[in-house]
CSV table of C-alpha atoms in Angstrom, one decimal:
chain,number,residue,atom,x,y,z
W,1,MET,CA,0.0,0.0,0.0
W,2,ASN,CA,1.1,3.6,-0.7
W,3,GLY,CA,1.1,4.3,3.0
W,4,ILE,CA,3.0,6.7,5.2
W,5,HIS,CA,5.3,3.9,6.4
W,6,ASP,CA,6.8,4.0,2.9
W,7,MET,CA,8.8,7.1,3.7
W,8,GLY,CA,12.1,6.7,1.8
W,9,GLY,CA,13.0,9.9,0.0
W,10,MET,CA,10.5,12.1,1.8
W,11,HIS,CA,11.5,15.6,3.1
W,12,GLY,CA,10.2,17.5,6.1
W,13,MET,CA,10.6,14.9,8.8
W,14,GLY,CA,13.0,17.0,10.8
W,15,PRO,CA,16.4,16.4,12.3
W,16,ILE,CA,17.6,13.0,13.5
W,17,VAL,CA,17.4,13.1,17.3
W,18,ARG,CA,19.9,10.9,19.1
W,19,GLU,CA,20.1,10.0,22.8
W,20,GLU,CA,23.4,9.3,24.5
W,21,HIS,CA,23.4,6.1,26.5
W,22,GLU,CA,19.9,5.3,25.3
W,23,PRO,CA,18.2,2.5,27.4
W,24,VAL,CA,16.8,-0.5,25.5
W,25,PHE,CA,13.3,0.5,26.8
W,26,HIS,CA,12.3,3.9,28.1
W,27,HIS,CA,9.2,2.8,30.0
W,28,GLU,CA,7.8,-0.2,31.6
W,29,TRP,CA,4.8,-0.2,29.2
W,30,GLU,CA,7.3,-0.5,26.3
W,31,ARG,CA,8.8,-3.6,27.8
W,32,ARG,CA,5.3,-5.1,28.2
W,33,ALA,CA,4.2,-4.1,24.7
W,34,PHE,CA,7.4,-5.6,23.2
W,35,ALA,CA,7.0,-8.9,25.1
W,36,ILE,CA,3.2,-9.4,24.5
W,37,THR,CA,3.7,-8.7,20.8
W,38,MET,CA,6.6,-11.2,20.6
W,39,ALA,CA,4.8,-13.8,22.7
W,40,ALA,CA,1.6,-13.5,20.7
W,41,GLY,CA,3.5,-13.8,17.5
W,42,PHE,CA,4.8,-17.2,18.7
W,43,LEU,CA,1.1,-18.5,18.8
W,44,GLY,CA,1.6,-19.0,15.0
W,45,ALA,CA,-1.8,-17.4,14.1
W,46,TRP,CA,0.0,-14.9,11.8
W,47,ASN,CA,3.4,-14.4,10.2
W,48,ILE,CA,5.9,-11.5,10.3
W,49,ASP,CA,4.7,-10.1,7.0
W,50,MET,CA,1.2,-9.9,8.4
W,51,SER,CA,2.6,-8.1,11.4
W,52,ARG,CA,4.2,-5.5,9.3
W,53,TYR,CA,1.1,-5.1,7.1
W,54,ALA,CA,-1.0,-4.6,10.3
W,55,ARG,CA,1.2,-1.8,11.5
W,56,GLU,CA,1.2,-0.2,8.0
W,57,ARG,CA,-2.6,0.1,8.3
W,58,MET,CA,-2.4,2.5,11.2
W,59,PRO,CA,-4.0,5.8,9.9
W,60,ALA,CA,-1.3,8.0,8.5
W,61,ALA,CA,-1.6,10.9,10.9
W,62,GLU,CA,-1.6,8.5,13.9
W,63,TYR,CA,1.4,6.6,12.5
W,64,LEU,CA,3.5,9.8,12.3
W,65,ALA,CA,2.6,10.8,15.8
W,66,ALA,CA,3.1,7.3,17.4
W,67,SER,CA,6.2,6.0,18.9
W,68,TYR,CA,7.6,2.6,17.8
W,69,TYR,CA,5.9,0.5,20.5
W,70,GLU,CA,2.6,2.4,20.1
W,71,LYS,CA,2.7,1.2,16.5
W,72,TRP,CA,3.4,-2.4,17.7
W,73,LEU,CA,0.5,-2.2,20.1
W,74,TRP,CA,-1.9,-0.9,17.5
W,75,GLY,CA,-0.8,-3.7,15.1
W,76,LEU,CA,-1.1,-6.3,17.8
W,77,GLU,CA,-4.7,-5.3,18.7
W,78,LEU,CA,-5.6,-5.4,15.0
W,79,LEU,CA,-4.0,-8.9,14.5
W,80,LEU,CA,-5.7,-10.3,17.6
W,81,LEU,CA,-9.1,-9.0,16.4
W,82,GLU,CA,-8.6,-10.1,12.8
W,83,HIS,CA,-7.6,-13.6,13.8
W,84,GLY,CA,-10.4,-14.0,16.2
W,85,LEU,CA,-8.3,-14.3,19.3
W,86,LEU,CA,-9.9,-11.4,21.1
W,87,THR,CA,-13.1,-9.5,20.5
W,88,ARG,CA,-13.6,-5.7,20.4
W,89,GLN,CA,-15.8,-6.1,23.5
W,90,GLU,CA,-13.0,-8.0,25.4
W,91,ILE,CA,-10.5,-5.3,24.5
W,92,GLU,CA,-12.8,-2.5,25.5
W,93,SER,CA,-14.1,-4.1,28.7
W,94,GLY,CA,-10.7,-5.7,29.7
W,95,ARG,CA,-12.6,-8.9,30.6
W,96,ALA,CA,-12.0,-12.2,28.9
W,97,ARG,CA,-15.0,-14.2,27.8
W,98,GLY,CA,-13.6,-17.7,28.2
W,99,ARG,CA,-10.2,-19.1,27.4
W,100,SER,CA,-8.9,-19.5,23.9
W,101,ALA,CA,-8.8,-22.8,22.2
W,102,ALA,CA,-5.5,-24.6,22.5
W,103,LEU,CA,-2.7,-22.9,20.6
W,104,ARG,CA,1.0,-23.4,21.3
W,105,VAL,CA,1.7,-20.9,24.0
W,106,LEU,CA,5.3,-19.7,24.5
W,107,GLN,CA,6.7,-21.0,27.8
W,108,ALA,CA,9.5,-19.3,29.7
W,109,ALA,CA,11.8,-22.3,29.4
W,110,ASP,CA,11.5,-22.3,25.6
W,111,VAL,CA,12.2,-18.6,25.0
W,112,GLY,CA,16.0,-19.0,24.5
W,113,LYS,CA,15.5,-21.9,22.1
W,114,VAL,CA,12.8,-20.3,19.9
W,115,LEU,CA,14.7,-17.0,19.6
W,116,LEU,CA,17.8,-18.9,18.5
W,117,LYS,CA,15.7,-20.9,16.0
W,118,GLY,CA,14.1,-17.7,14.6
W,119,GLY,CA,11.7,-17.8,11.7
W,120,PRO,CA,13.8,-18.5,8.6
W,121,ALA,CA,12.3,-17.1,5.4
W,122,ARG,CA,14.7,-19.0,3.1
W,123,LEU,CA,13.1,-21.9,1.2
W,124,PRO,CA,14.6,-24.9,-0.6
W,125,ASP,CA,16.4,-23.8,-3.8
W,126,GLU,CA,13.9,-25.5,-6.1
W,127,VAL,CA,12.8,-22.5,-8.2
W,128,PRO,CA,15.0,-21.2,-11.0
W,129,PRO,CA,16.1,-17.5,-10.8
W,130,ARG,CA,14.8,-15.1,-13.5
W,131,PHE,CA,18.0,-13.0,-13.3
W,132,LYS,CA,21.7,-13.5,-12.9
W,133,ALA,CA,24.1,-11.2,-11.1
W,134,GLY,CA,25.0,-8.3,-13.4
W,135,ALA,CA,21.6,-8.4,-15.2
W,136,ARG,CA,19.9,-5.1,-15.9
W,137,VAL,CA,16.4,-4.9,-14.4
W,138,VAL,CA,13.7,-2.4,-13.9
W,139,ALA,CA,11.5,-2.3,-10.8
W,140,ARG,CA,7.9,-2.7,-11.7
W,141,ASN,CA,5.5,0.2,-11.3
W,142,ILE,CA,3.0,-1.4,-9.0
W,143,ASN,CA,0.7,0.3,-6.6
W,144,PRO,CA,-1.1,-2.5,-4.6
W,145,THR,CA,-3.4,-1.7,-1.8
W,146,GLY,CA,-2.1,-4.7,0.1
W,147,HIS,CA,1.4,-5.2,1.4
W,148,THR,CA,4.6,-4.8,-0.7
W,149,ARG,CA,8.3,-4.6,0.1
W,150,LEU,CA,9.0,-2.6,-3.1
W,151,PRO,CA,9.2,1.0,-1.9
W,152,ARG,CA,7.7,3.8,-4.0
W,153,TYR,CA,11.0,5.5,-4.5
W,154,ALA,CA,12.4,2.6,-6.5
W,155,ARG,CA,9.3,1.8,-8.7
W,156,GLY,CA,9.9,2.2,-12.4
W,157,LYS,CA,13.7,2.7,-11.7
W,158,ARG,CA,16.5,0.8,-13.4
W,159,GLY,CA,19.0,-1.2,-11.5
W,160,VAL,CA,21.5,-4.0,-11.7
W,161,ILE,CA,21.3,-7.4,-9.9
W,162,ALA,CA,24.2,-7.3,-7.4
W,163,ARG,CA,23.7,-10.7,-5.9
W,164,ASP,CA,21.1,-13.5,-5.8
W,165,HIS,CA,20.3,-14.3,-2.2
W,166,GLY,CA,18.5,-17.5,-3.1
W,167,VAL,CA,14.8,-18.6,-2.8
W,168,PHE,CA,12.7,-16.9,-0.1
W,169,ILE,CA,9.1,-16.5,1.0
W,170,PHE,CA,7.6,-13.7,-1.0
W,171,ALA,CA,6.6,-11.1,1.6
W,172,ASP,CA,4.0,-9.4,-0.5
W,173,ALA,CA,2.0,-12.7,-0.9
W,174,SER,CA,2.7,-14.0,2.6
W,175,ALA,CA,1.3,-10.8,4.2
W,176,LEU,CA,-2.0,-11.4,2.6
W,177,GLY,CA,-2.3,-15.0,3.6
W,178,GLN,CA,-1.6,-16.2,0.0
W,179,GLY,CA,1.2,-18.6,1.0
W,180,PRO,CA,5.0,-18.4,0.5
W,181,LYS,CA,5.0,-18.1,-3.3
W,182,PRO,CA,8.7,-19.2,-3.4
W,183,GLN,CA,10.9,-17.1,-5.6
W,184,HIS,CA,14.4,-15.7,-5.8
W,185,LEU,CA,15.3,-12.6,-3.8
W,186,TYR,CA,18.1,-10.3,-5.1
W,187,SER,CA,20.1,-7.4,-3.9
W,188,VAL,CA,19.6,-4.8,-6.6
W,189,ARG,CA,21.8,-1.8,-7.0
W,190,PHE,CA,20.2,1.5,-8.1
W,191,SER,CA,22.5,4.5,-8.7
W,192,GLY,CA,21.7,7.6,-6.7
W,193,ARG,CA,21.3,9.5,-10.0
W,194,GLU,CA,18.7,7.0,-11.3
W,195,LEU,CA,16.7,7.4,-8.1
W,196,TRP,CA,17.1,11.1,-7.4
W,197,GLY,CA,18.4,12.7,-10.5
W,198,ALA,CA,21.4,14.9,-11.1
W,199,GLN,CA,21.5,16.2,-7.5
W,200,ALA,CA,22.8,12.8,-6.3
W,201,PRO,CA,26.6,12.3,-6.1
W,202,GLU,CA,27.8,10.4,-9.1
W,203,ARG,CA,29.2,7.3,-7.3
W,204,ASP,CA,26.6,6.8,-4.7
W,205,ALA,CA,24.0,4.0,-4.8
W,206,VAL,CA,21.1,2.4,-2.9
W,207,TYR,CA,20.8,-1.4,-2.7
W,208,LEU,CA,17.3,-2.9,-2.2
W,209,ASP,CA,16.3,-6.5,-1.6
W,210,LEU,CA,13.7,-7.3,-4.3
W,211,TRP,CA,12.0,-10.5,-5.4
W,212,ASP,CA,11.4,-11.8,-9.0
W,213,ASP,CA,7.8,-10.5,-8.9
W,214,HIS,CA,9.1,-7.0,-8.4
W,215,LEU,CA,11.4,-7.0,-11.4
W,216,ASP,CA,11.4,-7.0,-15.2
W,217,PRO,CA,14.4,-7.2,-17.6
W,218,ALA,CA,15.5,-3.7,-18.6
S,1,MET,CA,5.4,7.2,37.7
S,2,ALA,CA,8.6,8.8,36.6
S,3,SER,CA,7.3,8.9,33.0
S,4,ASP,CA,5.9,12.4,33.7
S,5,HIS,CA,9.4,13.8,34.0
S,6,HIS,CA,11.1,12.2,31.0
S,7,ASP,CA,12.1,14.6,28.2
S,8,TYR,CA,11.9,11.8,25.6
S,9,ASP,CA,8.2,11.6,26.1
S,10,HIS,CA,8.1,14.6,23.8
S,11,GLU,CA,10.5,13.5,21.2
S,12,GLU,CA,8.5,11.1,19.2
S,13,GLY,CA,4.8,11.4,19.6
S,14,SER,CA,3.6,11.7,23.2
S,15,PRO,CA,2.8,8.5,25.0
S,16,LEU,CA,0.0,9.4,27.3
S,17,PRO,CA,-0.4,7.8,30.7
S,18,GLU,CA,-3.3,5.9,29.1
S,19,ILE,CA,-0.9,3.9,27.0
S,20,ASP,CA,0.4,2.4,30.2
S,21,LEU,CA,-3.1,1.3,31.2
S,22,ARG,CA,-3.9,0.1,27.7
S,23,VAL,CA,-0.8,-2.2,27.7
S,24,ARG,CA,-1.5,-3.5,31.2
S,25,ALA,CA,-5.1,-4.2,30.3
S,26,LEU,CA,-4.2,-6.1,27.1
S,27,GLU,CA,-1.5,-8.1,28.9
S,28,SER,CA,-3.9,-9.3,31.6
S,29,LEU,CA,-6.5,-10.1,29.0
S,30,LEU,CA,-4.0,-12.2,27.1
S,31,VAL,CA,-2.9,-14.0,30.2
S,32,GLU,CA,-6.5,-14.6,31.3
S,33,LYS,CA,-7.3,-16.0,27.8
S,34,GLY,CA,-4.3,-18.3,28.1
S,35,LEU,CA,-2.6,-16.8,25.1
S,36,VAL,CA,0.6,-15.6,26.9
S,37,GLU,CA,2.5,-16.9,29.8
S,38,PRO,CA,3.7,-14.2,32.2
S,39,ALA,CA,7.1,-15.9,32.9
S,40,ALA,CA,7.8,-16.0,29.2
S,41,LEU,CA,7.2,-12.3,28.9
S,42,ASN,CA,9.8,-11.6,31.5
S,43,ALA,CA,12.2,-14.0,29.8
S,44,LEU,CA,11.8,-12.1,26.5
S,45,ILE,CA,12.4,-8.7,28.1
S,46,ASP,CA,15.4,-10.0,30.0
S,47,THR,CA,16.9,-11.4,26.8
S,48,TYR,CA,16.9,-8.1,24.9
S,49,GLU,CA,17.6,-5.9,27.9
S,50,THR,CA,20.5,-7.8,29.3
S,51,LYS,CA,21.8,-10.5,27.0
S,52,VAL,CA,21.6,-9.4,23.4
S,53,GLY,CA,23.1,-6.1,22.2
S,54,PRO,CA,25.8,-4.4,20.2
S,55,ARG,CA,28.6,-6.0,22.3
S,56,ASN,CA,27.8,-9.1,20.2
S,57,GLY,CA,28.4,-7.4,16.9
S,58,ALA,CA,31.6,-5.7,18.3
S,59,ARG,CA,33.1,-9.1,19.1
S,60,VAL,CA,32.4,-10.2,15.5
S,61,VAL,CA,34.1,-7.1,14.2
S,62,ALA,CA,37.1,-7.4,16.4
S,63,ARG,CA,37.6,-11.0,15.4
S,64,ALA,CA,37.4,-10.0,11.7
S,65,TRP,CA,40.0,-7.4,12.3
S,66,LEU,CA,42.4,-9.8,13.9
S,67,ASP,CA,41.8,-13.0,12.0
S,68,PRO,CA,41.9,-12.8,8.2
S,69,ALA,CA,40.5,-16.3,7.7
S,70,TYR,CA,37.5,-15.3,9.9
S,71,LYS,CA,37.0,-12.1,8.0
S,72,THR,CA,36.9,-14.1,4.7
S,73,ARG,CA,34.3,-16.5,6.2
S,74,LEU,CA,32.3,-13.5,7.5
S,75,LEU,CA,32.2,-11.8,4.1
S,76,GLN,CA,31.4,-15.0,2.3
S,77,ASP,CA,28.7,-16.4,4.6
S,78,ALA,CA,27.9,-14.0,7.4
S,79,THR,CA,25.1,-16.1,8.8
S,80,LYS,CA,27.5,-19.0,9.4
S,81,ALA,CA,30.4,-16.9,10.6
S,82,VAL,CA,28.3,-15.0,13.1
S,83,ALA,CA,26.8,-18.2,14.4
S,84,GLU,CA,30.4,-19.3,15.4
S,85,PHE,CA,29.8,-17.0,18.4
S,86,GLY,CA,26.3,-18.4,18.9
S,87,TYR,CA,24.6,-15.3,17.6
S,88,MET,CA,21.7,-16.4,15.4
S,89,GLY,CA,18.0,-16.7,15.1
S,90,ARG,CA,15.2,-14.1,15.4
S,91,GLN,CA,15.8,-11.1,13.1
S,92,GLY,CA,19.2,-12.4,12.1
S,93,GLU,CA,18.2,-15.6,10.3
S,94,GLU,CA,20.0,-14.4,7.1
S,95,MET,CA,23.0,-12.2,7.6
S,96,VAL,CA,25.2,-10.2,5.2
S,97,VAL,CA,28.2,-8.3,6.3
S,98,LEU,CA,29.4,-5.2,4.3
S,99,GLU,CA,33.0,-4.2,4.5
S,100,ASN,CA,33.8,-0.5,4.8
S,101,THR,CA,37.1,0.5,3.1
S,102,PRO,CA,38.9,3.7,2.3
S,103,THR,CA,36.9,3.9,-1.0
S,104,VAL,CA,33.5,2.4,-0.1
S,105,HIS,CA,31.3,3.4,2.8
S,106,ASN,CA,28.2,1.3,3.6
S,107,MET,CA,25.3,2.3,5.8
S,108,VAL,CA,22.1,0.5,6.6
S,109,VAL,CA,18.5,1.6,6.9
S,110,CYS,CA,15.0,0.2,6.8
S,111,THR,CA,12.8,2.8,5.0
S,112,LEU,CA,9.6,0.7,5.3
S,113,CYS,CA,9.7,-0.3,9.0
S,114,SER,CA,12.7,-0.8,11.3
S,115,CYS,CA,14.4,-4.0,10.3
S,116,TYR,CA,17.7,-4.5,12.2
S,117,PRO,CA,20.0,-7.4,13.0
S,118,TRP,CA,18.9,-8.2,16.5
S,119,PRO,CA,21.3,-11.1,17.3
S,120,VAL,CA,24.4,-8.9,16.8
S,121,LEU,CA,23.1,-5.4,17.6
S,122,GLY,CA,20.1,-6.0,19.9
S,123,LEU,CA,17.0,-3.8,19.5
S,124,PRO,CA,17.4,-0.7,17.4
S,125,PRO,CA,17.8,2.8,18.9
S,126,VAL,CA,14.9,5.3,18.6
S,127,TRP,CA,16.6,7.4,15.9
S,128,TYR,CA,17.0,4.3,13.6
S,129,LYS,CA,13.2,3.7,13.8
S,130,SER,CA,12.4,7.4,13.4
S,131,ALA,CA,10.9,9.1,10.4
S,132,PRO,CA,13.8,11.5,9.9
S,133,TYR,CA,16.4,8.7,9.5
S,134,ARG,CA,14.1,6.4,7.5
S,135,SER,CA,13.1,9.1,5.1
S,136,ARG,CA,16.5,10.8,4.5
S,137,ALA,CA,19.0,7.9,4.6
S,138,VAL,CA,18.3,6.9,1.0
S,139,ILE,CA,18.0,10.4,-0.6
S,140,ASP,CA,20.6,12.3,1.3
S,141,PRO,CA,23.0,9.7,2.9
S,142,ARG,CA,25.9,12.2,3.0
S,143,GLY,CA,23.8,14.8,4.8
S,144,VAL,CA,22.7,12.2,7.3
S,145,LEU,CA,26.3,11.1,7.9
S,146,ARG,CA,27.3,14.7,8.4
S,147,GLU,CA,24.7,14.9,11.1
S,148,PHE,CA,26.4,12.0,12.8
S,149,GLY,CA,29.7,13.9,12.5
S,150,LEU,CA,31.1,12.0,9.5
S,151,ALA,CA,32.0,14.1,6.4
S,152,LEU,CA,33.1,11.8,3.6
S,153,PRO,CA,35.2,12.9,0.6
S,154,GLU,CA,33.5,12.9,-2.8
S,155,GLU,CA,35.8,10.1,-4.0
S,156,VAL,CA,34.3,7.7,-1.5
S,157,GLU,CA,31.4,5.7,-2.8
S,158,VAL,CA,28.4,5.7,-0.4
S,159,ARG,CA,26.3,2.6,-0.5
S,160,VAL,CA,23.0,2.6,1.4
S,161,TRP,CA,21.3,-0.7,2.1
S,162,ASP,CA,17.6,-0.6,2.5
S,163,SER,CA,16.5,-3.7,4.5
S,164,THR,CA,13.4,-4.6,2.4
S,165,SER,CA,13.6,-8.4,3.0
S,166,GLU,CA,14.5,-10.8,5.8
S,167,VAL,CA,18.2,-10.3,5.0
S,168,ARG,CA,19.9,-8.4,7.8
S,169,TYR,CA,22.9,-6.2,7.2
S,170,LEU,CA,25.9,-5.5,9.5
S,171,VAL,CA,28.6,-3.1,8.6
S,172,LEU,CA,32.2,-4.2,9.2
S,173,PRO,CA,33.8,-0.8,10.0
S,174,GLU,CA,37.5,0.0,9.1
S,175,ARG,CA,40.0,-0.7,11.8
S,176,PRO,CA,41.3,2.6,13.1
S,177,PRO,CA,45.0,3.4,13.0
S,178,GLY,CA,46.9,3.2,16.2
S,179,THR,CA,45.3,0.0,17.3
S,180,GLU,CA,48.1,-2.4,16.4
S,181,GLY,CA,48.8,-4.8,19.2
S,182,LEU,CA,45.4,-4.4,20.9
S,183,SER,CA,43.7,-7.6,22.0
S,184,GLU,CA,40.4,-8.8,20.6
S,185,GLU,CA,38.7,-7.6,23.7
S,186,GLU,CA,40.4,-4.2,23.6
S,187,LEU,CA,39.4,-3.8,20.0
S,188,ALA,CA,35.8,-4.9,20.6
S,189,ALA,CA,35.6,-2.2,23.3
S,190,LEU,CA,36.3,0.4,20.6
S,191,VAL,CA,33.5,-0.8,18.2
S,192,THR,CA,30.3,1.3,18.6
S,193,ARG,CA,26.8,0.3,17.6
S,194,ASP,CA,26.6,3.3,15.2
S,195,SER,CA,29.8,2.2,13.4
S,196,MET,CA,28.1,-1.2,12.7
S,197,ILE,CA,25.0,0.6,11.3
S,198,GLY,CA,27.5,2.5,9.2
S,199,VAL,CA,26.6,6.1,10.3
S,200,THR,CA,30.0,6.6,12.0
S,201,LYS,CA,33.5,5.3,11.9
S,202,VAL,CA,35.3,3.6,14.7
S,203,ARG,CA,37.7,6.1,16.4
S,204,ALA,CA,41.2,5.3,17.6
S,205,PRO,CA,41.6,5.0,21.3
S,206,ALA,CA,41.7,8.5,22.8
S,207,ALA,CA,44.7,7.9,25.1
S,208,GLY,CA,47.1,7.6,22.2
S,209,GLY,CA,47.3,4.1,20.8
S,210,ARG,CA,50.5,2.3,20.2
S,211,ARG,CA,52.5,3.1,17.1
């Protein structure tokens, strides 16, 4: 979707504000929001692409005003509602109506193990690549209302395949519950001049990870 | 609650006290429903607050500076080489390491969300997740680097890596001069989080390194 989250290349967002000796969390509620989001993710009701798509659907004005973990919380509530794990009434009243049907619930003793295992997005290398390193490509001009990992600033731009990462889950499909749609993922080099015009320094470049379905031969 | 007095409440949005109540209410609801286990929540928080952080990445960098064979493995298959330290998994399932040199400077961003290599750097700082960094890193990387105090000569090629997939990027910064003879541990102590995101360089030890 052409949402506010897709902000690469925008102006007017202000200076970068850094904090010396920044703590991992600034408030107790951030710790809790982080942990319940992670733990709920391990229920397996949704995948990481669905999580990102949920946060992207926060209304644009709210998104810009929200801190990182406020966005997480907003996305978590949406996912819990959409997947039928909580009802609006339960969230508003704060009272549970019965317990949920059996799902694998993350136990403290398993936390270390599941974090080390992670959620690999790499798939068996059983799909041929459409492009080889060095191939000239053009990013498709797509404007889906669903989820995409092809940012607006690269659409329609010409680049070169820098490396083939192998076969991966296609995030755009996975976020919509359409399955992994296995395909090659590439690191694609776009020159700064191609993306931003003559103002960009001649040598500079931006590399994006893009899938076969994002690219055409140039 | 101390939250009323913290300046950073005003930096990025303004978390109201309600947010605290909302999170608590949701957490107790999830516990009551049997969807989350309170002890697991504490273990998750403890992991990222006390165990996983940029010291992990710093050890990887220091090893690569000292051991050419390790550096070769790291640049060829970072996922495996980083796993030699036991760093792997969540948000670092697929790692690529980018080497900074006198002629190429790499920096990492995630314009679409806030993707970041957790096993080696921990959770990202607020600025990395903020709209100013996410919007400008790709269109004006040199301006962003200057804001971090790094002015690069025109001859240096700046490469910005937008983390648009599950591949996670770690920058291998240049080893600063004057660090000959330092141990792996001493070198690791010099390596900053920001240098591994690629927005700064590693500085030589202040108290005059060995020559």
